[in-house]
Short mmCIF file of C-alpha atoms and ligand atoms in Angstrom, two decimals:
data_model
loop_
_atom_site.label_atom_id
_atom_site.label_comp_id
_atom_site.label_asym_id
_atom_site.label_seq_id
_atom_site.Cartn_x
_atom_site.Cartn_y
_atom_site.Cartn_z
CA UNK A 139 75.17 149.23 88.19
CA UNK A 140 76.11 149.52 91.84
CA UNK A 141 74.87 153.24 91.62
CA UNK A 142 71.47 151.76 90.64
CA UNK A 143 71.02 149.11 93.01
CA UNK A 144 72.14 151.73 95.94
CA UNK A 145 69.61 154.07 94.37
CA UNK A 146 66.86 151.04 94.56
CA UNK A 147 67.85 150.18 98.14
CA UNK A 148 67.55 154.10 99.20
CA UNK A 149 64.27 154.50 97.79
CA UNK A 150 63.18 151.33 99.67
CA UNK A 151 64.45 152.49 102.72
CA UNK A 152 62.72 155.81 102.81
CA UNK A 153 59.60 154.07 101.78
CA UNK A 154 59.69 151.95 104.86
CA UNK A 155 60.47 155.20 106.95
CA UNK A 156 57.13 156.90 105.51
CA UNK A 157 55.08 153.86 105.84
CA UNK A 158 56.19 153.95 109.55
CA UNK A 159 55.26 157.44 110.26
CA UNK A 160 51.76 157.03 108.36
CA UNK A 161 50.90 154.12 110.12
CA UNK A 162 50.68 155.81 113.38
CA UNK A 163 49.91 159.15 112.08
CA UNK A 164 52.61 160.26 114.31
CA UNK A 165 56.37 160.05 114.46
CA UNK A 166 57.05 156.61 116.85
CA UNK A 167 58.09 157.11 120.31
CA UNK A 168 62.08 158.01 120.43
CA UNK A 169 62.27 159.26 116.63
CA UNK A 170 63.34 162.40 117.60
CA UNK A 171 64.71 163.93 120.54
CA UNK A 172 64.85 161.00 122.93
CA UNK A 173 68.78 160.25 122.58
CA UNK A 174 69.17 161.38 119.39
CA UNK A 175 67.34 158.48 117.71
CA UNK A 176 66.05 158.22 114.17
CA UNK A 177 66.91 157.88 110.74
CA UNK A 178 70.56 158.05 109.26
CA UNK A 179 72.78 157.89 106.14
CA UNK A 180 76.15 155.77 105.91
CA UNK A 181 78.67 157.33 103.48
CA UNK A 182 80.97 154.80 102.28
CA UNK A 183 83.15 154.35 99.22
CA UNK A 184 81.90 151.67 96.28
CA UNK A 185 81.29 148.57 97.87
CA UNK A 186 83.18 146.47 95.45
CA UNK A 187 81.50 143.38 96.77
CA UNK A 188 78.12 144.55 96.99
CA UNK A 189 77.71 142.87 100.40
CA UNK A 190 76.65 145.76 102.45
CA UNK A 191 73.11 146.42 101.28
CA UNK A 192 71.73 142.91 102.73
CA UNK A 193 73.74 143.50 105.75
CA UNK A 194 71.66 146.82 106.34
CA UNK A 195 68.48 145.36 105.49
CA UNK A 196 69.01 143.27 108.59
CA UNK A 197 69.25 146.47 110.73
CA UNK A 198 66.57 148.28 109.13
CA UNK A 199 63.91 145.58 109.56
CA UNK A 200 64.88 145.20 113.20
CA UNK A 201 64.79 149.05 113.87
CA UNK A 202 62.08 150.49 111.65
CA UNK A 203 62.21 154.05 113.49
CA UNK A 204 66.29 154.40 112.65
CA UNK A 205 66.58 153.15 109.10
CA UNK A 206 69.48 153.56 107.59
CA UNK A 207 70.26 154.57 104.06
CA UNK A 208 73.42 153.62 102.28
CA UNK A 209 75.13 155.98 100.13
CA UNK A 210 77.94 154.80 97.76
CA UNK A 211 80.52 157.42 96.91
CA UNK A 212 83.06 156.50 94.47
CA UNK A 213 85.61 153.56 94.29
CA UNK A 214 88.56 155.90 94.47
CA UNK A 215 89.63 156.88 98.21
CA UNK A 216 90.42 160.39 97.22
CA UNK A 217 87.21 160.94 95.47
CA UNK A 218 85.24 159.80 98.31
CA UNK A 219 87.13 161.88 100.74
CA UNK A 220 86.70 164.94 98.62
CA UNK A 221 82.80 164.45 98.57
CA UNK A 222 82.88 163.80 102.07
CA UNK A 223 85.09 166.86 102.99
CA UNK A 224 82.84 168.95 101.03
CA UNK A 225 79.83 168.11 102.82
CA UNK A 226 81.48 168.27 106.34
CA UNK A 227 83.00 171.78 105.52
CA UNK A 228 79.35 173.35 104.60
CA UNK A 229 77.90 172.60 107.81
CA UNK A 230 77.42 168.63 106.99
CA UNK A 231 74.01 167.21 107.04
CA UNK A 232 74.16 164.37 104.04
CA UNK A 233 76.22 162.04 106.06
CA UNK A 234 75.31 160.98 109.80
CA UNK A 235 77.62 157.74 109.76
CA UNK A 236 81.04 157.90 107.96
CA UNK A 237 82.71 154.85 106.74
CA UNK A 238 86.27 156.55 106.86
CA UNK A 239 89.56 155.26 105.39
CA UNK A 240 92.09 154.53 108.03
CA UNK A 241 94.55 157.21 106.85
CA UNK A 242 91.97 159.74 107.57
CA UNK A 243 91.21 159.56 110.99
CA UNK A 244 93.47 162.10 112.32
CA UNK A 245 92.41 164.59 109.81
CA UNK A 246 88.88 164.32 110.34
CA UNK A 247 89.43 164.68 114.30
CA UNK A 248 91.61 167.44 114.10
CA UNK A 249 89.24 169.42 111.83
CA UNK A 250 86.31 168.94 114.43
CA UNK A 251 84.47 167.14 111.78
CA UNK A 252 83.70 163.67 113.76
CA UNK A 253 82.54 163.43 117.53
CA UNK A 254 84.82 161.42 119.93
CA UNK A 255 83.36 158.28 121.11
CA UNK A 256 82.87 156.54 124.42
CA UNK A 257 85.35 153.53 124.12
CA UNK A 258 83.47 151.09 126.88
CA UNK A 259 80.75 150.92 124.30
CA UNK A 260 82.39 148.97 121.65
CA UNK A 261 84.38 145.56 121.80
CA UNK A 262 87.86 147.17 121.25
CA UNK A 263 89.12 144.46 123.20
CA UNK A 264 88.08 141.59 120.58
CA UNK A 265 89.87 143.63 117.63
CA UNK A 266 93.11 143.02 115.93
CA UNK A 267 95.15 145.71 118.21
CA UNK A 268 97.01 147.39 115.12
CA UNK A 269 93.76 148.33 113.99
CA UNK A 270 92.66 149.95 116.98
CA UNK A 271 95.47 152.40 116.79
CA UNK A 272 94.29 154.15 113.56
CA UNK A 273 90.85 154.96 115.16
CA UNK A 274 92.46 157.15 117.87
CA UNK A 275 93.81 160.94 117.57
CA UNK A 276 95.46 162.67 120.39
CA UNK A 277 94.58 159.85 122.96
CA UNK A 278 90.83 159.74 122.21
CA UNK A 279 88.91 157.17 120.21
CA UNK A 280 87.07 159.26 117.30
CA UNK A 281 85.96 155.99 115.34
CA UNK A 282 85.70 152.21 115.34
CA UNK A 283 87.68 150.07 113.43
CA UNK A 284 85.14 147.88 110.74
CA UNK A 285 87.40 146.44 107.78
CA UNK A 286 91.35 145.91 108.01
CA UNK A 287 93.24 145.60 104.89
CA UNK A 288 96.71 144.30 104.27
CA UNK A 289 97.94 143.97 100.73
CA UNK A 290 98.95 140.58 99.41
CA UNK A 291 100.86 139.07 96.25
CA UNK A 292 98.25 137.20 94.17
CA UNK A 293 99.93 134.87 91.99
CA UNK A 294 99.60 132.52 89.17
CA UNK A 295 99.72 129.06 91.15
CA UNK A 296 98.94 127.11 87.83
CA UNK A 297 101.99 128.73 85.96
CA UNK A 298 104.68 128.41 88.91
CA UNK A 299 103.93 124.86 89.53
CA UNK A 300 104.32 123.87 86.22
CA UNK A 301 107.62 125.44 86.69
CA UNK A 302 108.43 123.98 89.67
CA UNK A 303 108.54 127.16 91.61
CA UNK A 304 107.52 128.71 94.96
CA UNK A 305 105.57 132.06 95.20
CA UNK A 306 108.34 134.60 95.39
CA UNK A 307 109.82 135.77 98.61
CA UNK A 308 112.24 138.31 97.64
CA UNK A 309 112.14 141.28 95.16
CA UNK A 310 114.68 139.22 93.45
CA UNK A 311 112.81 136.32 92.97
CA UNK A 312 109.53 138.37 91.94
CA UNK A 313 111.77 140.44 89.36
CA UNK A 314 113.11 137.24 87.80
CA UNK A 315 110.12 135.24 87.93
CA UNK A 316 108.16 138.40 86.21
CA UNK A 317 111.08 138.67 83.59
CA UNK A 318 111.83 135.11 82.53
CA UNK A 319 108.53 133.21 83.56
CA UNK A 320 105.70 135.50 82.27
CA UNK A 321 106.82 135.90 78.91
CA UNK A 322 106.72 132.33 78.37
CA UNK A 323 103.23 132.01 79.04
CA UNK A 324 102.31 135.32 77.04
CA UNK A 325 101.36 137.03 80.39
CA UNK A 326 102.97 140.42 81.56
CA UNK A 327 104.78 140.12 84.89
CA UNK A 328 103.81 142.44 88.00
CA UNK A 329 101.21 145.35 88.85
CA UNK A 330 99.64 146.96 91.73
CA UNK A 331 97.83 150.23 91.79
CA UNK A 332 100.21 152.89 89.75
CA UNK A 333 97.77 155.79 89.04
CA UNK A 334 98.84 159.02 91.02
CA UNK A 335 96.05 158.44 93.84
CA UNK A 336 95.79 157.09 97.27
CA UNK A 337 96.70 153.32 95.78
CA UNK A 338 100.18 154.63 94.67
CA UNK A 339 100.79 156.10 97.87
CA UNK A 340 100.24 152.74 99.45
CA UNK A 341 102.07 151.02 96.83
CA UNK A 342 104.96 153.29 97.25
CA UNK A 343 105.28 153.07 101.08
CA UNK A 344 105.22 149.50 101.11
CA UNK A 345 108.16 149.77 98.83
CA UNK A 346 109.81 152.05 100.97
CA UNK A 347 109.01 150.32 104.42
CA UNK A 348 109.81 146.60 102.78
CA UNK A 349 113.30 148.02 102.27
CA UNK A 350 113.53 149.15 105.89
CA UNK A 351 112.72 152.71 105.25
CA UNK A 352 110.25 155.24 106.84
CA UNK A 353 108.43 158.65 105.09
CA UNK A 354 107.85 160.68 108.27
CA UNK A 355 108.34 160.40 112.20
CA UNK A 356 106.86 162.58 115.11
CA UNK A 357 103.61 162.90 113.96
CA UNK A 358 104.34 164.53 110.71
CA UNK A 359 106.89 166.81 111.96
CA UNK A 360 110.19 165.20 111.32
CA UNK A 361 110.71 164.26 107.48
CA UNK A 362 112.90 160.57 107.66
CA UNK A 363 112.65 159.79 103.53
CA UNK A 364 116.17 160.95 102.63
CA UNK A 365 117.42 157.21 103.00
CA UNK A 366 119.32 154.92 101.11
CA UNK A 367 115.93 152.32 101.81
CA UNK A 368 113.69 154.92 99.96
CA UNK A 369 115.57 155.00 97.17
CA UNK A 370 116.00 151.29 96.84
CA UNK A 371 112.11 150.87 97.22
CA UNK A 372 111.67 153.64 94.73
CA UNK A 373 113.98 151.79 91.97
CA UNK A 374 112.59 148.53 92.25
CA UNK A 375 109.04 150.19 91.16
CA UNK A 376 110.85 152.45 88.76
CA UNK A 377 113.38 149.24 87.01
CA UNK A 378 109.81 146.97 86.80
CA UNK A 379 108.62 149.82 84.15
CA UNK A 380 112.32 150.60 82.61
CA UNK A 381 112.65 146.87 81.99
CA UNK A 382 109.20 145.99 81.21
CA UNK A 383 108.26 143.50 83.61
CA UNK A 384 105.94 146.04 84.90
CA UNK A 385 103.62 146.68 81.94
CA UNK A 386 103.13 150.56 81.43
CA UNK A 387 99.77 150.06 81.24
CA UNK A 388 99.74 149.50 85.04
CA UNK A 389 100.46 153.36 85.54
CA UNK A 390 96.85 153.94 84.96
CA UNK A 391 95.83 151.16 87.25
CA UNK A 392 93.43 151.83 90.38
CA UNK A 393 92.03 148.12 92.36
CA UNK A 394 89.55 147.66 90.08
CA UNK A 395 91.40 147.86 86.85
CA UNK A 396 94.38 145.84 87.94
CA UNK A 397 91.71 143.14 89.49
CA UNK A 398 90.48 142.87 86.20
CA UNK A 399 93.80 142.40 84.37
CA UNK A 400 94.62 139.49 86.96
CA UNK A 401 91.48 137.54 86.84
CA UNK A 402 91.11 137.99 82.77
CA UNK A 403 94.40 135.81 82.74
CA UNK A 404 97.03 139.03 81.79
CA UNK A 405 99.63 138.93 85.17
CA UNK A 406 101.61 136.52 86.41
CA UNK A 407 101.91 138.89 90.08
CA UNK A 408 99.47 141.27 91.31
CA UNK A 409 99.60 143.34 94.20
CA UNK A 410 96.18 144.00 96.07
CA UNK A 411 93.77 143.60 99.05
CA UNK A 412 92.27 140.68 99.64
CA UNK A 413 89.09 141.55 98.22
CA UNK A 414 90.22 140.53 94.71
CA UNK A 415 90.12 136.90 96.00
CA UNK A 416 86.62 137.11 95.37
CA UNK A 417 86.59 138.26 91.81
CA UNK A 418 89.53 136.17 90.87
CA UNK A 419 87.55 133.07 91.98
CA UNK A 420 84.26 134.05 90.66
CA UNK A 421 82.33 132.34 87.52
CA UNK A 422 83.69 135.44 85.09
CA UNK A 423 87.34 134.92 86.16
CA UNK A 424 89.79 133.07 83.89
CA UNK A 425 92.15 131.79 86.90
CA UNK A 426 89.55 130.85 89.37
CA UNK A 427 91.04 127.79 91.12
CA UNK A 428 94.48 128.77 89.36
CA UNK A 429 95.82 131.39 91.70
CA UNK A 430 97.32 131.97 95.18
CA UNK A 431 97.95 134.79 97.84
CA UNK A 432 100.85 135.32 100.24
CA UNK A 433 102.34 137.59 102.00
CA UNK A 434 104.54 140.90 99.80
CA UNK A 435 108.03 139.98 99.15
CA UNK A 436 110.63 142.68 100.03
CA UNK A 437 114.58 143.02 99.62
CA UNK A 438 115.95 139.99 100.94
CA UNK A 439 112.61 138.52 102.76
CA UNK A 440 108.69 139.04 103.16
CA UNK A 441 107.96 142.62 102.80
CA UNK A 442 105.59 145.16 104.62
CA UNK A 443 102.32 145.64 103.82
CA UNK A 444 100.45 149.03 104.53
CA UNK A 445 97.64 148.82 106.88
CA UNK A 446 94.49 149.64 105.06
CA UNK A 447 90.77 149.36 105.83
CA UNK A 448 88.00 151.89 107.30
CA UNK A 449 86.64 152.99 110.57
CA UNK A 450 83.35 154.33 111.45
CA UNK A 451 83.02 157.80 112.58
CA UNK A 452 80.16 159.74 113.76
CA UNK A 453 79.66 162.87 112.17
CA UNK A 454 79.66 165.99 114.41
CA UNK A 455 76.55 166.91 112.93
CA UNK A 456 74.60 163.64 112.83
CA UNK A 457 71.15 164.25 113.23
CA UNK A 458 70.58 161.12 115.31
CA UNK A 459 74.05 160.29 117.21
CA UNK A 460 72.77 157.71 119.29
CA UNK A 461 71.42 155.33 116.24
CA UNK A 462 74.71 156.05 114.96
CA UNK A 463 76.57 154.45 117.65
CA UNK A 464 74.26 151.64 117.80
CA UNK A 465 74.62 151.23 113.98
CA UNK A 466 78.38 151.34 114.76
CA UNK A 467 77.71 148.38 117.41
CA UNK A 468 75.84 146.01 114.94
CA UNK A 469 78.26 146.48 112.32
CA UNK A 470 81.47 145.24 114.66
CA UNK A 471 78.94 142.90 116.30
CA UNK A 472 80.29 138.93 115.54
CA UNK A 473 77.67 138.26 113.52
CA UNK A 474 77.72 141.34 110.94
CA UNK A 475 81.96 140.83 111.07
CA UNK A 476 81.41 137.35 110.08
CA UNK A 477 79.38 138.80 106.69
CA UNK A 478 82.29 141.12 106.26
CA UNK A 479 84.38 138.60 105.28
CA UNK A 480 82.04 135.79 104.34
CA UNK A 481 79.72 137.73 102.01
CA UNK A 482 82.45 141.01 101.29
CA UNK A 483 85.39 139.11 100.86
CA UNK A 484 86.92 142.13 103.35
CA UNK A 485 89.26 141.36 106.37
CA UNK A 486 87.19 141.61 109.56
CA UNK A 487 88.65 143.38 112.59
CA UNK A 488 87.63 140.78 114.89
CA UNK A 489 90.75 138.45 116.05
CA UNK A 490 88.98 135.48 116.53
CA UNK A 491 87.28 135.13 113.10
CA UNK A 492 90.76 134.42 111.43
CA UNK A 493 91.08 131.41 113.34
CA UNK A 494 87.82 129.97 112.75
CA UNK A 495 88.21 126.60 111.22
CA UNK A 496 84.96 126.96 108.74
CA UNK A 497 86.25 130.79 107.57
CA UNK A 498 90.11 129.39 107.08
CA UNK A 499 88.87 126.34 104.78
CA UNK A 500 86.75 128.72 102.93
CA UNK A 501 89.30 131.46 102.65
CA UNK A 502 92.93 129.67 102.64
CA UNK A 503 94.57 133.12 102.51
CA UNK A 504 93.46 134.17 106.23
CA UNK A 505 96.39 133.00 108.01
CA UNK A 506 98.92 134.55 106.09
CA UNK A 507 96.56 137.63 105.72
CA UNK A 508 96.47 137.90 109.63
CA UNK A 509 100.55 137.76 109.59
CA UNK A 510 100.60 140.42 106.99
CA UNK A 511 97.92 143.15 109.06
CA UNK A 512 99.79 142.11 112.44
CA UNK A 513 103.08 143.27 110.58
CA UNK A 514 101.37 146.14 108.72
CA UNK A 515 102.77 149.72 109.16
CA UNK A 516 100.53 152.59 109.20
CA UNK A 517 100.85 155.51 106.48
CA UNK A 518 102.74 158.42 107.66
CA UNK A 519 100.36 160.23 110.42
CA UNK A 520 100.04 163.95 109.57
CA UNK A 521 97.09 166.18 110.29
CA UNK A 522 97.92 167.17 106.66
CA UNK A 523 97.80 163.69 105.72
CA UNK A 524 96.48 164.79 102.01
CA UNK A 525 99.27 166.91 101.17
CA UNK A 526 101.75 164.47 102.27
CA UNK A 527 99.68 161.72 100.03
CA UNK A 528 99.63 163.74 97.04
CA UNK A 529 103.26 164.64 97.36
CA UNK A 530 104.09 160.63 97.56
CA UNK A 531 102.04 159.94 94.80
CA UNK A 532 103.74 162.90 92.76
CA UNK A 533 107.17 161.55 92.83
CA UNK A 534 106.68 157.74 93.21
CA UNK A 535 104.62 158.37 89.63
CA UNK A 536 107.63 160.38 88.16
CA UNK A 537 109.91 158.24 89.12
CA UNK A 538 107.91 154.84 87.64
CA UNK A 539 107.19 157.22 84.65
CA UNK A 540 111.33 157.47 84.01
CA UNK A 541 110.76 161.56 84.40
CA UNK A 542 112.86 161.39 87.39
CA UNK A 543 115.74 159.33 88.84
CA UNK A 544 114.49 157.53 91.87
CA UNK A 545 117.46 159.60 93.82
CA UNK A 546 116.01 162.66 92.54
CA UNK A 547 112.58 161.65 93.25
CA UNK A 548 113.40 161.07 97.01
CA UNK A 549 115.43 164.18 97.43
CA UNK A 550 112.31 166.09 96.00
CA UNK A 551 110.13 164.27 98.27
CA UNK A 552 112.06 164.93 101.31
CA UNK A 553 112.00 169.03 100.33
CA UNK A 554 108.13 169.06 99.78
CA UNK A 555 107.58 167.00 102.97
CA UNK A 556 109.56 169.78 105.32
CA UNK A 557 107.70 172.52 103.62
CA UNK A 558 104.19 170.80 104.33
CA UNK A 559 105.68 170.07 108.00
CA UNK A 560 106.57 173.55 108.10
CA UNK A 561 102.75 174.79 107.76
CA UNK A 562 101.42 173.28 110.75
C1 LIG B 63 92.13 149.97 100.08
C2 LIG B 63 92.32 150.39 101.68
C3 LIG B 63 92.35 151.94 102.11
C4 LIG B 63 93.29 152.41 101.13
C5 LIG B 63 92.92 152.42 99.66
C6 LIG B 63 94.06 152.87 98.72
O1 LIG B 63 90.67 150.52 100.17
O2 LIG B 63 91.44 149.80 102.69
O3 LIG B 63 92.95 151.84 103.28
O4 LIG B 63 93.31 153.84 101.35
O5 LIG B 63 92.53 151.03 99.50
O6 LIG B 63 93.15 152.89 97.36
#
C-alpha cells in the first residue's frame, strides 16, 4: 500500500517538474549550477504513519524548481541501511538527502558518504540536547536531527485498573503482572522487538543499560560488556521466554508485528516506540482508549531507553546540495516539527513542543517521553557499528531462544566485540 502511495507521489513530483521545465521552454533560473539548486530525492525508511508525503507536498508547492521525490525504503532499519549503502558505495546517484538512523552517523561520516554541514545554518540550540550529539562525528556536524525516539512501556490500563495495579516500574513488577494477571485475561505478558535485527540490538542494549551495564567504551575501542549487569539484562529477557511470560512468537517481531499484537488485544505489555500510540488509538485498534504508556522499567526502578530517531544528511554525491540543505531547514522548522508529532505521531526534536499545552492534551505521554529521551543512552559508538550490532543481536537471540545461557552469551559477545575492535 505504502509503496503504491509513494510511487504515486513520485510520479506527481516528476510531472510537476516536467511541467515547470516545459512552460518556459528552458529550465527556470537557478535550477542548475547556481549554488547547487534543483530537484532531489529524499530516501527514508518506511513512513509507518504515512505523514511525510503531505509534508513534502508543502515544500514542492513552494519550490517548483527544487522538487523533492520521496523514496520509501523498507520498514526494517537493517534493510534500509543496506539499500542506502549499496547506492552510496557505488558512487551514489539515487539518493540526495538521506534520513539516516541516529545509529549510523559515525559510520556514514567515517566512510565519506555524507557531507559535513555548517552548524550556524540550523536551529540546533532549539533541539533537545542529547539528539544533537547523535549528528556529530569527530567534532563536526554531519547531519541534522529530525526525529528523536525513546522506547516506552505500553500497558493495558483497563486490565491494571480492574486489578487495582499501577503500571510496573521494576522488572519484578513487570514479570509478576505478566505471569499472574495476563493469563486471567487471556493475554500474553510482554513483548518487544526480538527478531534478530537492529530492533533486538536496541532491546538488548536497553536491558543491559537498565541493569547499569554498558557494551563498549572509548568510541568502540574498549569492550565493557563482560559484567554482572549485562548478564542480569540478558537473563531478564531469556527468563521471560523460558517461563512463558514473553510469548515465543515475539522472537519474530519487529516494530510493526509487535504493535499489531498489542492493538489486536493480545498483550498486556509492549515495549515499542511512541509511534505505536497512533495505531493503538486508531479505528482498527481493539485497545483504543484502554491503554497508557510509561517509561521502561528496570531492575529496581525506571530503566533506560536507547536513544532512537533519525537525522537528515546530505549525500556527498548530492546533485543539488543547496536545495538539500534548505529542505533540511524546512523539515526542522517549527511548523513541520509540529506536524511530525501531530500527523506522524513521531517524537519531534524541538524541545519547546514537549511543553506545548495543546500538544500535551492530545498526546498525554509527551512529558513521560521527554523524560525518556533526556535519559536515553546512545547505542555503542563505533565506526564498525554494523558488526557490533550483528554481534549483539546474535547473542541476545541465542540467549532468548535458550541456545546459550546468559553467562555464556555475554562471554561470547565480549570476545566477538574484542575481535571487531582489533579490526580498526
Ligand atoms: C526506530 C528507531 C531507530 C532504531 C530502529 C530499530 O526506527 O528510531 O533509531 O534503530 O527503530 O528498529
